[in-house]
Amino acid sequence: MGALTYRQRERRRSVIVAAVTLATGGGYEAVQMRDVSAKADVALGTIYHNFSSKDHLLACAMADWLGEMESRLTHRRGQGDLAADQLADVIRRAFRGLLRQPRLTEAFMRAISSTDPGVAEASVEVQARLRGMVEAPLFKFDPEIREGIISNILHICHSSMVLWMIGRIELSDVADEIERMVRLVVMPYEKGTTARLREDHVKLVGGQAG
């Protein structure tokens, strides 16, 4: 993005807004590149010059959308005295946005699951945005423990969303499922000292290895 001119950034923004608008109204299937071109008033060839496919476009849109959500969430600290409570509050607030736009959420999830090489690149930014949302409540934790917790939470979020996509659970239940698992992951480390956290982590890893 830093290498783009102002005009190029504006065109990119128009294309992403058009894709998000179409997906919000009709889901994944409603996002057709010719329709995006017409709605954004950007030439189809220009769109394909920047996005290799519809999935790449939607994955980039997801990264931008999560970036805006991250900015909103990080400006207000999660409620609660414990890290687990603050993290649960952040997750609940994040999922309010998903619940309001289920068709857009479904389109994002289908796109991010694509094997398109462009999607793989956009996925790096998506993961960074998700990480940014969940790491702030954990800033007092030992870095090694914090990294393990964040990795677990991201896996839990992805698994829960996949279950929703295939119809195993309702979207309204996803946040509850993630919150339960977050508390199970975070609470054991909540009140320990740094030394105790390291000791428990070593025991846990050693037990798994055995």
CSV table of C-alpha atoms in Angstrom, one decimal:
chain,number,residue,atom,x,y,z
A,1,MET,CA,0.0,0.0,0.0
A,2,GLY,CA,2.8,2.4,0.8
A,3,ALA,CA,4.1,2.1,-2.8
A,4,LEU,CA,0.8,3.1,-4.4
A,5,THR,CA,0.0,6.6,-5.5
A,6,TYR,CA,-3.0,8.4,-4.0
A,7,ARG,CA,-5.1,7.7,-7.1
A,8,GLN,CA,-4.2,4.0,-7.0
A,9,ARG,CA,-5.1,3.8,-3.3
A,10,GLU,CA,-8.4,5.5,-4.0
A,11,ARG,CA,-9.2,3.1,-6.9
A,12,ARG,CA,-8.3,0.1,-4.7
A,13,ARG,CA,-10.5,1.5,-1.9
A,14,SER,CA,-13.4,1.9,-4.4
A,15,VAL,CA,-13.0,-1.7,-5.6
A,16,ILE,CA,-13.0,-3.1,-2.0
A,17,VAL,CA,-16.0,-1.0,-1.0
A,18,ALA,CA,-17.9,-2.3,-4.0
A,19,ALA,CA,-17.0,-5.9,-3.2
A,20,VAL,CA,-18.1,-5.5,0.4
A,21,THR,CA,-21.3,-3.8,-0.6
A,22,LEU,CA,-22.2,-6.7,-3.0
A,23,ALA,CA,-21.2,-9.4,-0.5
A,24,THR,CA,-23.2,-7.7,2.3
A,25,GLY,CA,-26.3,-7.7,0.2
A,26,GLY,CA,-26.0,-11.1,-1.5
A,27,GLY,CA,-23.1,-13.1,-0.1
A,28,TYR,CA,-20.2,-14.7,-1.9
A,29,GLU,CA,-22.1,-15.5,-5.1
A,30,ALA,CA,-23.2,-11.9,-5.5
A,31,VAL,CA,-19.6,-10.7,-5.9
A,32,GLN,CA,-18.9,-10.9,-9.6
A,33,MET,CA,-15.9,-9.1,-10.9
A,34,ARG,CA,-17.8,-7.4,-13.7
A,35,ASP,CA,-20.4,-6.1,-11.2
A,36,VAL,CA,-17.6,-4.9,-8.9
A,37,SER,CA,-16.1,-3.1,-11.9
A,38,ALA,CA,-19.4,-1.4,-12.7
A,39,LYS,CA,-20.1,-0.4,-9.1
A,40,ALA,CA,-16.6,0.9,-8.4
A,41,ASP,CA,-16.4,2.6,-11.9
A,42,VAL,CA,-12.9,1.0,-12.3
A,43,ALA,CA,-11.9,-0.9,-15.4
A,44,LEU,CA,-12.0,-4.7,-15.2
A,45,GLY,CA,-8.5,-5.0,-16.4
A,46,THR,CA,-7.3,-2.6,-13.6
A,47,ILE,CA,-9.1,-4.8,-11.0
A,48,TYR,CA,-7.4,-7.9,-12.3
A,49,HIS,CA,-4.1,-6.1,-12.3
A,50,ASN,CA,-4.4,-5.6,-8.5
A,51,PHE,CA,-6.4,-8.7,-7.5
A,52,SER,CA,-5.8,-12.1,-9.1
A,53,SER,CA,-9.3,-13.4,-8.4
A,54,LYS,CA,-12.5,-12.7,-6.6
A,55,ASP,CA,-11.2,-14.7,-3.6
A,56,HIS,CA,-8.1,-12.5,-3.5
A,57,LEU,CA,-10.2,-9.4,-3.6
A,58,LEU,CA,-12.5,-10.6,-0.8
A,59,ALA,CA,-9.5,-11.7,1.3
A,60,CYS,CA,-8.0,-8.2,1.0
A,61,ALA,CA,-11.4,-6.7,1.8
A,62,MET,CA,-11.5,-8.9,4.9
A,63,ALA,CA,-8.1,-7.6,6.0
A,64,ASP,CA,-9.2,-4.0,5.6
A,65,TRP,CA,-12.5,-4.7,7.4
A,66,LEU,CA,-10.7,-6.4,10.3
A,67,GLY,CA,-8.3,-3.5,10.4
A,68,GLU,CA,-11.1,-1.0,10.9
A,69,MET,CA,-12.6,-3.3,13.6
A,70,GLU,CA,-9.2,-3.6,15.3
A,71,SER,CA,-8.9,0.2,15.5
A,72,ARG,CA,-12.3,0.5,17.1
A,73,LEU,CA,-11.7,-2.3,19.6
A,74,THR,CA,-8.2,-1.3,20.7
A,75,HIS,CA,-9.4,2.3,21.4
A,76,ARG,CA,-11.5,1.0,24.2
A,77,ARG,CA,-10.1,-1.4,26.8
A,78,GLY,CA,-12.0,-4.7,27.3
A,79,GLN,CA,-14.2,-4.7,30.4
A,80,GLY,CA,-13.1,-6.7,33.5
A,81,ASP,CA,-10.2,-6.9,35.9
A,82,LEU,CA,-8.9,-10.2,34.6
A,83,ALA,CA,-7.3,-10.7,31.2
A,84,ALA,CA,-9.7,-13.5,30.5
A,85,ASP,CA,-12.7,-11.1,31.1
A,86,GLN,CA,-11.2,-8.4,29.0
A,87,LEU,CA,-10.4,-10.8,26.2
A,88,ALA,CA,-13.9,-12.3,26.3
A,89,ASP,CA,-15.4,-8.7,26.1
A,90,VAL,CA,-13.2,-8.0,23.0
A,91,ILE,CA,-14.5,-11.2,21.3
A,92,ARG,CA,-18.1,-10.4,22.1
A,93,ARG,CA,-17.8,-6.9,20.6
A,94,ALA,CA,-16.0,-8.3,17.5
A,95,PHE,CA,-18.8,-10.8,16.9
A,96,ARG,CA,-21.5,-8.2,17.1
A,97,GLY,CA,-20.1,-6.9,13.8
A,98,LEU,CA,-20.2,-10.4,12.3
A,99,LEU,CA,-23.7,-11.1,13.5
A,100,ARG,CA,-24.9,-7.8,11.9
A,101,GLN,CA,-23.5,-8.9,8.4
A,102,PRO,CA,-23.7,-12.7,8.2
A,103,ARG,CA,-23.6,-12.8,4.3
A,104,LEU,CA,-20.5,-10.7,4.3
A,105,THR,CA,-19.0,-12.9,7.0
A,106,GLU,CA,-19.8,-16.0,4.9
A,107,ALA,CA,-18.2,-14.4,1.8
A,108,PHE,CA,-15.0,-13.6,3.7
A,109,MET,CA,-14.7,-17.1,5.2
A,110,ARG,CA,-15.2,-18.7,1.8
A,111,ALA,CA,-12.6,-16.5,0.2
A,112,ILE,CA,-10.0,-16.9,2.9
A,113,SER,CA,-10.3,-20.7,2.6
A,114,SER,CA,-9.2,-20.5,-1.1
A,115,THR,CA,-5.9,-21.9,-2.3
A,116,ASP,CA,-5.3,-18.8,-4.5
A,117,PRO,CA,-1.7,-17.6,-4.0
A,118,GLY,CA,-3.0,-14.0,-3.6
A,119,VAL,CA,-5.3,-15.2,-0.7
A,120,ALA,CA,-2.2,-16.7,1.0
A,121,GLU,CA,-0.6,-13.2,1.0
A,122,ALA,CA,-3.7,-11.5,2.2
A,123,SER,CA,-4.1,-14.1,5.0
A,124,VAL,CA,-0.9,-12.9,6.6
A,125,GLU,CA,-2.5,-9.5,7.1
A,126,VAL,CA,-5.8,-11.1,8.3
A,127,GLN,CA,-3.9,-13.0,10.9
A,128,ALA,CA,-2.0,-9.8,12.0
A,129,ARG,CA,-5.3,-8.0,12.4
A,130,LEU,CA,-6.8,-10.8,14.5
A,131,ARG,CA,-3.7,-11.0,16.6
A,132,GLY,CA,-3.9,-7.2,17.2
A,133,MET,CA,-7.4,-7.6,18.6
A,134,VAL,CA,-6.5,-10.3,21.2
A,135,GLU,CA,-3.0,-9.5,22.3
A,136,ALA,CA,-3.6,-6.3,24.2
A,137,PRO,CA,-5.4,-7.9,27.3
A,138,LEU,CA,-2.4,-10.3,27.5
A,139,PHE,CA,0.4,-7.7,27.7
A,140,LYS,CA,1.3,-8.6,31.3
A,141,PHE,CA,1.8,-12.3,30.5
A,142,ASP,CA,5.2,-13.9,29.9
A,143,PRO,CA,6.0,-13.5,26.2
A,144,GLU,CA,6.3,-17.2,25.6
A,145,ILE,CA,3.0,-17.9,27.4
A,146,ARG,CA,1.3,-15.0,25.6
A,147,GLU,CA,2.4,-16.3,22.2
A,148,GLY,CA,1.0,-19.8,23.0
A,149,ILE,CA,-2.3,-18.4,24.2
A,150,ILE,CA,-2.7,-16.2,21.1
A,151,SER,CA,-2.0,-19.1,18.8
A,152,ASN,CA,-4.5,-21.2,20.6
A,153,ILE,CA,-7.2,-18.5,20.4
A,154,LEU,CA,-6.6,-17.9,16.7
A,155,HIS,CA,-7.0,-21.7,16.1
A,156,ILE,CA,-10.2,-21.8,18.2
A,157,CYS,CA,-11.6,-18.8,16.2
A,158,HIS,CA,-10.9,-20.4,12.9
A,159,SER,CA,-12.2,-23.8,13.9
A,160,SER,CA,-15.5,-22.3,15.3
A,161,MET,CA,-16.0,-20.3,12.1
A,162,VAL,CA,-15.5,-23.4,10.0
A,163,LEU,CA,-18.1,-25.2,12.0
A,164,TRP,CA,-20.5,-22.4,11.4
A,165,MET,CA,-19.8,-22.4,7.6
A,166,ILE,CA,-20.7,-26.1,7.3
A,167,GLY,CA,-23.8,-25.6,9.4
A,168,ARG,CA,-22.8,-27.4,12.6
A,169,ILE,CA,-23.4,-24.4,14.8
A,170,GLU,CA,-25.2,-21.1,14.6
A,171,LEU,CA,-23.2,-17.9,14.1
A,172,SER,CA,-24.8,-16.6,17.4
A,173,ASP,CA,-23.2,-19.5,19.2
A,174,VAL,CA,-19.7,-19.0,17.8
A,175,ALA,CA,-18.9,-16.2,20.2
A,176,ASP,CA,-20.1,-18.2,23.2
A,177,GLU,CA,-18.0,-21.2,22.1
A,178,ILE,CA,-14.9,-19.1,21.6
A,179,GLU,CA,-15.4,-17.3,24.9
A,180,ARG,CA,-15.6,-20.6,26.8
A,181,MET,CA,-12.5,-21.9,25.2
A,182,VAL,CA,-10.6,-18.5,25.8
A,183,ARG,CA,-11.4,-18.8,29.5
A,184,LEU,CA,-10.2,-22.4,29.6
A,185,VAL,CA,-6.9,-21.3,27.9
A,186,VAL,CA,-6.3,-18.1,29.8
A,187,MET,CA,-7.5,-18.7,33.4
A,188,PRO,CA,-4.8,-21.2,34.4
A,189,TYR,CA,-2.1,-18.6,33.9
A,190,GLU,CA,-4.1,-15.6,35.2
A,191,LYS,CA,-2.8,-15.2,38.7
A,192,GLY,CA,0.7,-16.8,38.6
A,193,THR,CA,4.0,-15.0,38.7
A,194,THR,CA,6.3,-15.0,35.7
A,195,ALA,CA,8.4,-17.7,37.2
A,196,ARG,CA,5.4,-19.9,38.0
A,197,LEU,CA,4.0,-19.4,34.5
A,198,ARG,CA,7.3,-20.6,33.0
A,199,GLU,CA,7.3,-23.6,35.3
A,200,ASP,CA,3.8,-24.5,34.5
A,201,HIS,CA,4.4,-24.1,30.8
A,202,VAL,CA,7.5,-26.3,30.9
A,203,LYS,CA,5.5,-29.0,32.8
A,204,LEU,CA,2.7,-28.8,30.3
A,205,VAL,CA,5.0,-29.1,27.3
A,206,GLY,CA,6.9,-31.8,28.9
A,207,GLY,CA,3.8,-33.7,29.7
A,208,GLN,CA,2.6,-33.4,26.1
A,209,ALA,CA,6.0,-34.6,24.8
A,210,GLY,CA,5.8,-37.6,27.1
